Every structure is written in structure tokens, then in C-alpha cells.
mmCIF file of C-alpha atoms in Angstrom:
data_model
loop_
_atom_site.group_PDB
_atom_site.id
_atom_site.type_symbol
_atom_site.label_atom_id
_atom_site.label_comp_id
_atom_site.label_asym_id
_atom_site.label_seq_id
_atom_site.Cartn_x
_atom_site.Cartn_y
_atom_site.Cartn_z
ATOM 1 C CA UNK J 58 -53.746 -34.638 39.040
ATOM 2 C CA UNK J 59 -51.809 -35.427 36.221
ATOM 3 C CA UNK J 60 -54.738 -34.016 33.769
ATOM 4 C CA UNK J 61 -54.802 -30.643 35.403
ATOM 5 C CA UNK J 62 -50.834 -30.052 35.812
ATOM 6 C CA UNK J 63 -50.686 -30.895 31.864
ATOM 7 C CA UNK J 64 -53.323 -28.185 31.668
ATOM 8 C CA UNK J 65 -51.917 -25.680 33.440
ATOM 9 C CA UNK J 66 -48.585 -26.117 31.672
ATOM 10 C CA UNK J 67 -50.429 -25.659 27.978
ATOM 11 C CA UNK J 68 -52.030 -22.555 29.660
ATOM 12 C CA UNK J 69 -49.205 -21.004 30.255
ATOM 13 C CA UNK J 70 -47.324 -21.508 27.318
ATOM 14 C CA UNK J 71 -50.066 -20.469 25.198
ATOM 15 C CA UNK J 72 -50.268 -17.141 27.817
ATOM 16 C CA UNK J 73 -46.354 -16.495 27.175
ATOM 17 C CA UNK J 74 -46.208 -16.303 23.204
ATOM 18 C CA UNK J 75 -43.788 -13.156 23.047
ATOM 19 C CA UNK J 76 -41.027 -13.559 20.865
ATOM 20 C CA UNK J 77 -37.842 -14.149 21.890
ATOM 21 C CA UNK J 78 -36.696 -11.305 19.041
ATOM 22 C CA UNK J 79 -38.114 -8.254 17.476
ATOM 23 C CA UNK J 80 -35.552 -9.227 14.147
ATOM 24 C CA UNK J 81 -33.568 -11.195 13.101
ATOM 25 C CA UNK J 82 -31.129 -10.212 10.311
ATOM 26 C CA UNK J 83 -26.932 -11.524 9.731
ATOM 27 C CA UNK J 84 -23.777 -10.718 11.621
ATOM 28 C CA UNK J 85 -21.200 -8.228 8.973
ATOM 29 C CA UNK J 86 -17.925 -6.523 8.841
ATOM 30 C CA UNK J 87 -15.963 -3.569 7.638
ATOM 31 C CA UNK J 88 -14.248 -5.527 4.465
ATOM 32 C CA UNK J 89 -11.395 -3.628 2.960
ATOM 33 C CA UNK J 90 -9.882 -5.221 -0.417
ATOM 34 C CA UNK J 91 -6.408 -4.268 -1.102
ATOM 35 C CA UNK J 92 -5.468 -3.126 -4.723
ATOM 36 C CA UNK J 93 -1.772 -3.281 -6.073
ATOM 37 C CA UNK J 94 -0.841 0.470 -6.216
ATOM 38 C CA UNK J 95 2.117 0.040 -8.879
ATOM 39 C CA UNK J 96 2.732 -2.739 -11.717
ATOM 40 C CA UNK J 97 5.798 -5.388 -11.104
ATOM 41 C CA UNK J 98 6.382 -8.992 -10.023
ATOM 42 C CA UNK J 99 5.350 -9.320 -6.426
ATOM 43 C CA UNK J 100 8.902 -10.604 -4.922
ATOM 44 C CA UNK J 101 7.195 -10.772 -1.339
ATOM 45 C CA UNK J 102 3.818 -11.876 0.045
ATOM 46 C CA UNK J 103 3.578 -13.000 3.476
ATOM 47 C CA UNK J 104 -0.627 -13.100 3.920
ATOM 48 C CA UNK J 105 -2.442 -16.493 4.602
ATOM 49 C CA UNK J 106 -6.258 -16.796 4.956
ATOM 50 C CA UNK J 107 -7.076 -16.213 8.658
ATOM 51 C CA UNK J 108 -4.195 -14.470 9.810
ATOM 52 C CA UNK J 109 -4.750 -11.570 11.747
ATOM 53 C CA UNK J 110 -2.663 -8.494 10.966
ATOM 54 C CA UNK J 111 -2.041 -4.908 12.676
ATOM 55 C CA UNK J 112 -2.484 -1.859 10.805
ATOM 56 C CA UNK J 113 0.088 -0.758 9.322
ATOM 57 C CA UNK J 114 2.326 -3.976 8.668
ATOM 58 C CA UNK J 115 4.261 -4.663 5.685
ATOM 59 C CA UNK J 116 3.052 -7.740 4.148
ATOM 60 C CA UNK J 117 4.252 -7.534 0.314
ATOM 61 C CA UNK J 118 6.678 -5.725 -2.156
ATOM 62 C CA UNK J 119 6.185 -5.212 -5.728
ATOM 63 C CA UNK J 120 9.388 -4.781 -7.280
ATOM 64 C CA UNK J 121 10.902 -1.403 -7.248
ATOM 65 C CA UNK J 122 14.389 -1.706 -9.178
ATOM 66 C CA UNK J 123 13.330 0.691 -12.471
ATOM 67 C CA UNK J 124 11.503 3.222 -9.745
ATOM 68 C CA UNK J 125 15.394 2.877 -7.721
ATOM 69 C CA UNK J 126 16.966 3.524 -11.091
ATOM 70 C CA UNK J 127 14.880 6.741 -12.190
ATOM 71 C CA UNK J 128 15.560 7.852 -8.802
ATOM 72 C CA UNK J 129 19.159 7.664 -9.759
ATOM 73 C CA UNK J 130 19.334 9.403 -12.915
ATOM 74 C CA UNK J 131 17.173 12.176 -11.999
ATOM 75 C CA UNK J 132 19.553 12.911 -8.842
ATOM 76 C CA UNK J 133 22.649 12.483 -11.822
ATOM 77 C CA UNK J 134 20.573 15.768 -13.846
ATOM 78 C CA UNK J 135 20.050 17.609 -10.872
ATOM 79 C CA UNK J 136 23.484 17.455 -10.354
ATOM 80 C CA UNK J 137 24.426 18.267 -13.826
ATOM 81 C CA UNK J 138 22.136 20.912 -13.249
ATOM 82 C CA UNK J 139 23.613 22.792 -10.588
ATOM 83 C CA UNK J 140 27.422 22.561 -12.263
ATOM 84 C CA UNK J 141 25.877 24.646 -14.722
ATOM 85 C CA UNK J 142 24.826 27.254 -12.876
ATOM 86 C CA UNK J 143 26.874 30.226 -13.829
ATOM 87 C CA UNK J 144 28.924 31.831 -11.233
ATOM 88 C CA UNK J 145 27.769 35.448 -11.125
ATOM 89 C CA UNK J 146 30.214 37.573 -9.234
ATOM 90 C CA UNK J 147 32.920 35.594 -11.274
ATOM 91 C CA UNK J 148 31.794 36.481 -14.616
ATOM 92 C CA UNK J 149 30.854 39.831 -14.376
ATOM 93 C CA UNK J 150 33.849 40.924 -12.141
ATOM 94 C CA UNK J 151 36.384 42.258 -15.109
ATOM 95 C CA UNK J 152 33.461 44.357 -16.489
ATOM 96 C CA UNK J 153 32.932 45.749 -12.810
ATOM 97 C CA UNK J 154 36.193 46.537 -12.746
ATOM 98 C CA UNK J 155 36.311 48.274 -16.482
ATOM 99 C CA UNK J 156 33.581 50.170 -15.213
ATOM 100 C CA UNK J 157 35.000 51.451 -12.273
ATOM 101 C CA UNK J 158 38.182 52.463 -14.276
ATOM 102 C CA UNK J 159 36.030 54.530 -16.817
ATOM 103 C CA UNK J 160 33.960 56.489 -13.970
ATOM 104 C CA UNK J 161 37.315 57.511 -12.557
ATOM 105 C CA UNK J 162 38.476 58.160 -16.182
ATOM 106 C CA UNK J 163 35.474 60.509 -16.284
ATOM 107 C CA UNK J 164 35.878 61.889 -12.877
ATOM 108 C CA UNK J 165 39.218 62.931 -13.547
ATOM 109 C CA UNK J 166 38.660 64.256 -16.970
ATOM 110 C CA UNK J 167 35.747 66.199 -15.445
ATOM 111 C CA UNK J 168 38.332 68.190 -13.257
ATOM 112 C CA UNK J 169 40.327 68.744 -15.882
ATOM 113 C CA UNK J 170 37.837 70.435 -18.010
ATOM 114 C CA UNK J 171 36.058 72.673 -15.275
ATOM 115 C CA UNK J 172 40.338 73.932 -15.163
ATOM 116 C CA UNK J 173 40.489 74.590 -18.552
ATOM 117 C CA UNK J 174 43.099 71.999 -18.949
ATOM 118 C CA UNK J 175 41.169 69.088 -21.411
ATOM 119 C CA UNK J 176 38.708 70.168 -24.234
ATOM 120 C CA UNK J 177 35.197 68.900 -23.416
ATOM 121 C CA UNK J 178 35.062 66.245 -25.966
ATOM 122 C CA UNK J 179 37.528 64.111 -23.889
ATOM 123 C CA UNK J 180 34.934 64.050 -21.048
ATOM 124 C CA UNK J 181 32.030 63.179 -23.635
ATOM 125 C CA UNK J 182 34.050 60.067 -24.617
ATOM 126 C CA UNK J 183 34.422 59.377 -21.191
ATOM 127 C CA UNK J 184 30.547 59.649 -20.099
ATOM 128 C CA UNK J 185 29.966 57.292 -23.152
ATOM 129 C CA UNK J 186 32.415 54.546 -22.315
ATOM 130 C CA UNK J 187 30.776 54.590 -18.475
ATOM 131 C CA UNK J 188 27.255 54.084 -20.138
ATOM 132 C CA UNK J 189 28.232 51.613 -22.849
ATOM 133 C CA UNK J 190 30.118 49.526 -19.949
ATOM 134 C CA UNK J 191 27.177 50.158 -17.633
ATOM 135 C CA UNK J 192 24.723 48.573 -20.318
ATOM 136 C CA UNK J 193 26.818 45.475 -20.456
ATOM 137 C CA UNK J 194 27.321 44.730 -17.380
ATOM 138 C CA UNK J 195 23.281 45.052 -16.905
ATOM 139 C CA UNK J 196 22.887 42.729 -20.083
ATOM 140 C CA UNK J 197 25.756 40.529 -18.736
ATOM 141 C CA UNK J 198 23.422 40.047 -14.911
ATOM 142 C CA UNK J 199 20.306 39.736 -17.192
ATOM 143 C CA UNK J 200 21.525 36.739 -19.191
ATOM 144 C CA UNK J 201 23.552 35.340 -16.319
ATOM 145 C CA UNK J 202 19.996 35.767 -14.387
ATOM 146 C CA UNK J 203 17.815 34.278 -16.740
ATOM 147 C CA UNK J 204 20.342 31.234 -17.130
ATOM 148 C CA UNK J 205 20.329 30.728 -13.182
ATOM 149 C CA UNK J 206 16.552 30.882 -13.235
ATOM 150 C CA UNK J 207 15.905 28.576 -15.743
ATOM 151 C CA UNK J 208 18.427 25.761 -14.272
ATOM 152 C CA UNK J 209 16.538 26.347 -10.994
ATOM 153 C CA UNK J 210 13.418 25.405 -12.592
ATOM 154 C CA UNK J 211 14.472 22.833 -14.307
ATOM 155 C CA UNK J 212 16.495 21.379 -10.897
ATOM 156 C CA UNK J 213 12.858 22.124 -9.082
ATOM 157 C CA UNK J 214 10.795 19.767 -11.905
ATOM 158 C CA UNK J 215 13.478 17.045 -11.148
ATOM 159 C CA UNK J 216 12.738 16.970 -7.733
ATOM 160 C CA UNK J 217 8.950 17.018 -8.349
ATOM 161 C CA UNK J 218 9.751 13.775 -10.354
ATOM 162 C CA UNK J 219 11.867 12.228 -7.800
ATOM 163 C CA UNK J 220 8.892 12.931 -5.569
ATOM 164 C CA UNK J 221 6.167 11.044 -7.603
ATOM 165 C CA UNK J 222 8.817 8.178 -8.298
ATOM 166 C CA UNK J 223 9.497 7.831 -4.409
ATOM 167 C CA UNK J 224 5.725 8.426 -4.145
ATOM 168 C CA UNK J 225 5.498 5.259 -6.371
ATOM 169 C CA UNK J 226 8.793 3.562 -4.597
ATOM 170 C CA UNK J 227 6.577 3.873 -1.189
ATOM 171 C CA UNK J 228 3.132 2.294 -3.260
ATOM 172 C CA UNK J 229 5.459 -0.543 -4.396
ATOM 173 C CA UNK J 230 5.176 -1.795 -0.617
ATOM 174 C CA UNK J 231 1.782 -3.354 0.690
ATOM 175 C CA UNK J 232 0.699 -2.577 4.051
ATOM 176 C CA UNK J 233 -2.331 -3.111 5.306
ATOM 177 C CA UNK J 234 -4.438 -0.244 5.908
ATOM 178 C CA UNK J 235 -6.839 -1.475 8.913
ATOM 179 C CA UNK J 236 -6.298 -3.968 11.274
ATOM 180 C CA UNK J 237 -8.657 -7.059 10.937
ATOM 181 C CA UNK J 238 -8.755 -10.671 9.745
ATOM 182 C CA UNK J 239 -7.251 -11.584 5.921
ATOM 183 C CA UNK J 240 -10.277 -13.600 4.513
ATOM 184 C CA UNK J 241 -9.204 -14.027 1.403
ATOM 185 C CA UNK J 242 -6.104 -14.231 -0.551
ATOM 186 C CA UNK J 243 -6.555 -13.354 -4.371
ATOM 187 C CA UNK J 244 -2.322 -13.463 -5.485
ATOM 188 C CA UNK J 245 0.761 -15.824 -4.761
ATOM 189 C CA UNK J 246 3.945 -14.220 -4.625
ATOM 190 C CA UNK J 247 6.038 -14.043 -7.267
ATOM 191 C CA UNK J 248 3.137 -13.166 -9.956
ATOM 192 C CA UNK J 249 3.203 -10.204 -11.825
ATOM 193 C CA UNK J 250 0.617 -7.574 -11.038
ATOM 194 C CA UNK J 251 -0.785 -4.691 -12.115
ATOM 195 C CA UNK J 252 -2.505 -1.167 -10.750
ATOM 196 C CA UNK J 253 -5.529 -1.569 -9.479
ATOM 197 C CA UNK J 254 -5.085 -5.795 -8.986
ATOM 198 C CA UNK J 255 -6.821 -7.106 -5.925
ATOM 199 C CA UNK J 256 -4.760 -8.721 -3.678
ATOM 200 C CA UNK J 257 -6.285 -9.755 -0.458
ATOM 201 C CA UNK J 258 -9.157 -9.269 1.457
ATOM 202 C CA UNK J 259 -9.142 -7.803 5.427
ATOM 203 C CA UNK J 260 -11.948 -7.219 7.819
ATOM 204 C CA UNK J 261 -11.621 -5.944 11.569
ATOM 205 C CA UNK J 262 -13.909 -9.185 12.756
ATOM 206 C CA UNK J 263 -13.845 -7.551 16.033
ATOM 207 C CA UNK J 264 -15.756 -4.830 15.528
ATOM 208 C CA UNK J 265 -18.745 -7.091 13.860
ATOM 209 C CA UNK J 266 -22.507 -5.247 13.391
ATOM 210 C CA UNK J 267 -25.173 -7.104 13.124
ATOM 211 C CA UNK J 268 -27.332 -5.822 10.160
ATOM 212 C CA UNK J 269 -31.262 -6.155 10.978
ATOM 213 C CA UNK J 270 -34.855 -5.151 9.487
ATOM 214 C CA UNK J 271 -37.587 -3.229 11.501
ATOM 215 C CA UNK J 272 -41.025 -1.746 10.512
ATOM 216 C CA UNK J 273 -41.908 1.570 10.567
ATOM 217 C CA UNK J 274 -43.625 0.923 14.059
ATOM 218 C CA UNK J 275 -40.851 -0.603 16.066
ATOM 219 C CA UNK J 276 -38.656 2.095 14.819
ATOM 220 C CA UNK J 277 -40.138 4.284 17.364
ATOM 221 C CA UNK J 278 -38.966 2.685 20.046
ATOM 222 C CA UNK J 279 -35.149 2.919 18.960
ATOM 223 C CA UNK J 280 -32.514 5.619 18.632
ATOM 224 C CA UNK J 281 -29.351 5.872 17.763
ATOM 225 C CA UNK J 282 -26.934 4.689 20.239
ATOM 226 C CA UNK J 283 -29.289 3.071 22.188
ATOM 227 C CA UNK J 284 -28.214 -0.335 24.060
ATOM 228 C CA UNK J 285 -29.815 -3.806 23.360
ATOM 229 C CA UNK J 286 -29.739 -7.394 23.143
ATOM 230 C CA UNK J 287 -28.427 -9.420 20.494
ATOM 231 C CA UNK J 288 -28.092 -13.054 20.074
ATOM 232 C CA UNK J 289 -26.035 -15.122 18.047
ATOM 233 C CA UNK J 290 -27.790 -18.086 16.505
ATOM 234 C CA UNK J 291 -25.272 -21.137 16.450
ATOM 235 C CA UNK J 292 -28.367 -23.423 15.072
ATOM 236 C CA UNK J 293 -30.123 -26.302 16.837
ATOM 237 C CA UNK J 294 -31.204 -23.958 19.665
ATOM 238 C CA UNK J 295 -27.639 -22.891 20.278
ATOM 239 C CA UNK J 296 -28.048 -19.126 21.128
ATOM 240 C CA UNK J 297 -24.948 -16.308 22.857
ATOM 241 C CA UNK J 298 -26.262 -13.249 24.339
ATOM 242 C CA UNK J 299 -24.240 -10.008 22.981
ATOM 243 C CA UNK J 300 -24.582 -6.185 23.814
ATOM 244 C CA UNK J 301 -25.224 -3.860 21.317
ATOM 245 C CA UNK J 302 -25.817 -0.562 20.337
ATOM 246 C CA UNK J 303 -27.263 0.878 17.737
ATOM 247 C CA UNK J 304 -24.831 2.553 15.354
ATOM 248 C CA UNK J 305 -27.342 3.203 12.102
ATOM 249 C CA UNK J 306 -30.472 3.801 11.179
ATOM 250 C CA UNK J 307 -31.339 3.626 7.613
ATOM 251 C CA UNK J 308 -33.407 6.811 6.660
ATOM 252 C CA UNK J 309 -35.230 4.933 3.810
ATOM 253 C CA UNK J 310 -37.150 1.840 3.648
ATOM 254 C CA UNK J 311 -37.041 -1.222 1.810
ATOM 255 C CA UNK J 312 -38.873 -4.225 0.641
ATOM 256 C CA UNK J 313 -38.358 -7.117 3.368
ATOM 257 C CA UNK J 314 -34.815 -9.300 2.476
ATOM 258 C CA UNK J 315 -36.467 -12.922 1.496
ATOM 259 C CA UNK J 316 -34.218 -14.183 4.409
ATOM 260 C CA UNK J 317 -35.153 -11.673 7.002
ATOM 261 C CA UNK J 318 -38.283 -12.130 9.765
ATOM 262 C CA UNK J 319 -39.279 -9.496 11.555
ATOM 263 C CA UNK J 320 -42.238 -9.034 14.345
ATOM 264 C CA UNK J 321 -44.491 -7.857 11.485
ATOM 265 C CA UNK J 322 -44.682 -11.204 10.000
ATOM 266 C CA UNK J 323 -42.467 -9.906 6.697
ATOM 267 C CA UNK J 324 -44.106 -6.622 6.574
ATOM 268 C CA UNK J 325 -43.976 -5.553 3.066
ATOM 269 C CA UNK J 326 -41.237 -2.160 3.966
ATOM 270 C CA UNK J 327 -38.213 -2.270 6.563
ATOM 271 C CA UNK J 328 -35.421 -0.395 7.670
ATOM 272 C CA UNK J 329 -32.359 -1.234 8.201
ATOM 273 C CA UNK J 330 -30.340 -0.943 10.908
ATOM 274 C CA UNK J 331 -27.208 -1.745 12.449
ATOM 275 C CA UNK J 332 -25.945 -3.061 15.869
ATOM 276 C CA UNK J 333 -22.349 -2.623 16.371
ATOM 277 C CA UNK J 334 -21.760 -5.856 18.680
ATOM 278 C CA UNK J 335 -17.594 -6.418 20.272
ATOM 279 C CA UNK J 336 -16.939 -9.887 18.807
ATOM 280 C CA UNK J 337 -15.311 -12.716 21.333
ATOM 281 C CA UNK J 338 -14.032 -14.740 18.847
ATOM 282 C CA UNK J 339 -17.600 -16.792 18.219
ATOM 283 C CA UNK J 340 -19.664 -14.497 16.365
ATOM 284 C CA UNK J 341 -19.125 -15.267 12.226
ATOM 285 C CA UNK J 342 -19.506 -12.916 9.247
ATOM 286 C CA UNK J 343 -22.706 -13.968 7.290
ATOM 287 C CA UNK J 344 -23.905 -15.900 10.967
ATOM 288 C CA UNK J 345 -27.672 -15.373 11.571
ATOM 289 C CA UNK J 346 -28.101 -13.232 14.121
ATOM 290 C CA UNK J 347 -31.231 -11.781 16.691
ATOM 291 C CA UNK J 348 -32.074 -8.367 17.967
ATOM 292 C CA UNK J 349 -33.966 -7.887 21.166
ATOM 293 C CA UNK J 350 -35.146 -3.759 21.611
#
């Protein structure tokens, strides 16, 4: 009896050699690195390895004194600036009023001419002291024009520098720009750093996809946002069962990653895809990871 139940037992497992897996591939995440955006000793830095931050948090300032200070003097020239501007209706109002003296000069020596009682020459003068006052008081709004226009352009350039400098002033604090995990921290505070230095390192370790390799013939048996099974290989047999869906298909092959085993015994092309997978806490960037179709 003993002889036939071991035989039965090796019968079946030799009859049940499907794989547990079509492929196998690792677990990833979206990492961001964060660059300084302006040059200056960092006076704050509150990140540690591990911590897990919100979008949008303030976690470091770069010092912004000389960016405060430019600030300053430009709103100083833009004042300057507008004390300059000429007032108009000020400076032209004695001609305006020499003008309207001469046209009734004229108009009065008109009448007198049409009665006989001025000689003609007195109205000439007249007609030419209206156009000579006439001509500057145009030159007079020209000038006094020209000078307004040119302090407004030079008051609108000032505030297109105070924009870039509070532009800069706003890159002089870090914030994190996606929620996620810091996993690594490249600067202390208090060092001095410069455009483009990394700082830290974030990942939403959440949102994990597990990045796998399929032949050409299992790909027709998956499509894009299509739910399956994924397992998260702890080692020793240790195995967690994840849904998944598949969020990318790559659209050209490759030769088969040296670490990767698919159903095809390492078929020679792949293609890659990935399973986005909602991480509980277990599953571990770089993990090993197993996709069921």
C-alpha cells in the first residue's frame, strides 16, 4: 500500500508541471531626484532617508538675502522712476494759456480789419504768433510724451526683473514635487550649493510596478489594462499575492535581461512590460517579483 500511494503521488506531480509564473522580472518606482534651482548656502534641510513626505512640502531653503536685496533696489528705481515722470497738464499750461490769448488777439484784430479800423498786417502778426505758439505747445506734448514713454518702459523692465528675481526668491525654497518616500539624501544643511546640485532622492513607493519580460507569444494573451496576478518573492518560498494591471507594453523587443526567466526558457527577444501593483508597505524597490497572466 505504501508502494502504490508513493506512486500515485510522483504521478501526479509529474502530471501538474505548470508554472507557478509566466515571468518573473523586479518590483520599481517613479524616482524623482531633486536639483538645487538657485546657488547659496542651504540654511535649512529637514529630509532624512525614509521619511515620507506630501507633495508640496517645504523641506529646504537656499539662502535668499542678495535675491531680497535686488528686490529692494529695483523697487527704490521704480520709484525714482515714476518721480520723474513729467507732469503734463502742469508744464504745458502757461503756453495753453499764451495761446488762447493770441487766438483772441487774432479774433479781435480780425474784426477790426473787416471795419476798416486796423491795417491787415496787424492781423498777419497775429495769425503768426497763434501758429508759432501752436507749434510749441505740440513740440512741448511731444517731448513731454516721449519722456513719459520712455520712464514707463524703463519702470516696466524693472518689474520684469523683480519678476525673475522673485521667480528665483520662490526657486531658493525646496519643495518636493511628488509625494513618495526620500531614499536618498545627497546634501547636509548648511553646505553651499549650486544650480543644478542633486539634493535628495523621492519615489511614490506606493504606486510600485513591477517591470517583467514576455515573448512574442504570450504577448497575445495580454492587453493593456488588463488585470492579473503578481507575487512578491520574499525568498525561501516566502511568496504575497498582489493585483495588477497592466499599465505598459513595450512596442519593441529586447534581448532577455541575464536576471530575467520567462516561460520560454530565456527566449532570445522579450518585451517589456509593466504591472502597476498598490504597495502595502511589503513590496521593495529592486524586490524580485512574479507575474501570473
Amino acid at each position: 500500500m505504501m508502494i502504490l500511494a508513493s506512486t500515485a503521488l510522483m504521478l501526479a506531480a509529474c502530471g501538474n508541471n505548470e508554472k507557478a509564473y509566466d515571468a518573473t522580472g523586479t518590483f520599481e518606482a517613479t524616482e524623482t531626484t531633486v536639483f538645487a534651482e538657485q546657488s547659496g548656502a542651504l540654511l535649512t534641510f529637514d529630509v532624512s532617508e525614509g521619511d515620507s513626505l506630501p507633495m508640496g512640502r517645504e523641506v529646504g531653503l537656499i539662502d535668499t538675502t542678495q535675491t531680497w536685496l535686488k528686490i529692494q533696489q529695483l523697487d527704490a528705481t521704480k520709484e525714482l522712476y515714476q518721480s520723474q515722470k513729467p507732469d503734463m497738464e502742469r508744464q504745458i499750461a502757461v503756453t495753453r494759456q499764451q495761446l488762447a490769448k493770441a487766438r483772441q488777439d487774432e479774433q479781435r484784430y480780425r474784426e477790426l480789419v473787416a471795419d476798416g479800423a486796423a491795417p491787415s498786417k496787424m492781423l498777419d502778426d497775429a495769425a503768426s504768433h497763434v501758429k508759432v505758439l501752436q507749434r510749441q505747445l505740440d513740440a512741448q506734448i511731444s517731448s513731454l510724451s516721449t519722456s513719459t514713454r520712455a520712464l514707463d518702459k524703463q519702470t516696466a523692465a524693472a518689474d520684469v526683473q523683480i519678476d525673475q528675481l522673485r521667480d528665483m526668491l520662490r526657486k531658493c525654497h525646496v519643495v518636493t514635487p511628488v509625494k513618495g518616500t526620500v531614499l536618498e539624501k545627497y546634501v547636509e544643511r548648511g553646505e553651499f550649493v549650486s544650480v543644478g546640485k542633486p539634493l535628495f532622492k523621492i519615489a511614490d513607493t506606493e504606486a510600485m510596478h513591477l517591470r517583467a519580460y514576455l515573448t512574442s507569444a504570450q504577448l497575445q494573451h495580454i492587453k493593456l489594462g488588463q488585470q492579473v496576478k503578481v507575487f512578491a518573492d520574499y525568498g525561501a518560498g516566502q511568496r504575497k499575492e498582489y493585483d495588477g494591471t497592466i499599465l505598459w507594453i513595450s512596442s519593441r523587443s529586447e534581448f532577455t535581461p541575464k536576471t530575467i526567466l520567462t516561460d520560454d526558457e530565456r527566449a532570445d527577444l522579450v518585451y517589456a512590460v509593466k504591472v502597476a501593483v498598490k504597495n502595502d508597505g511589503f513590496v521593495k524597490i529592486g524586490m524580485y517579483g512574479e507575474l501570473k497572466l
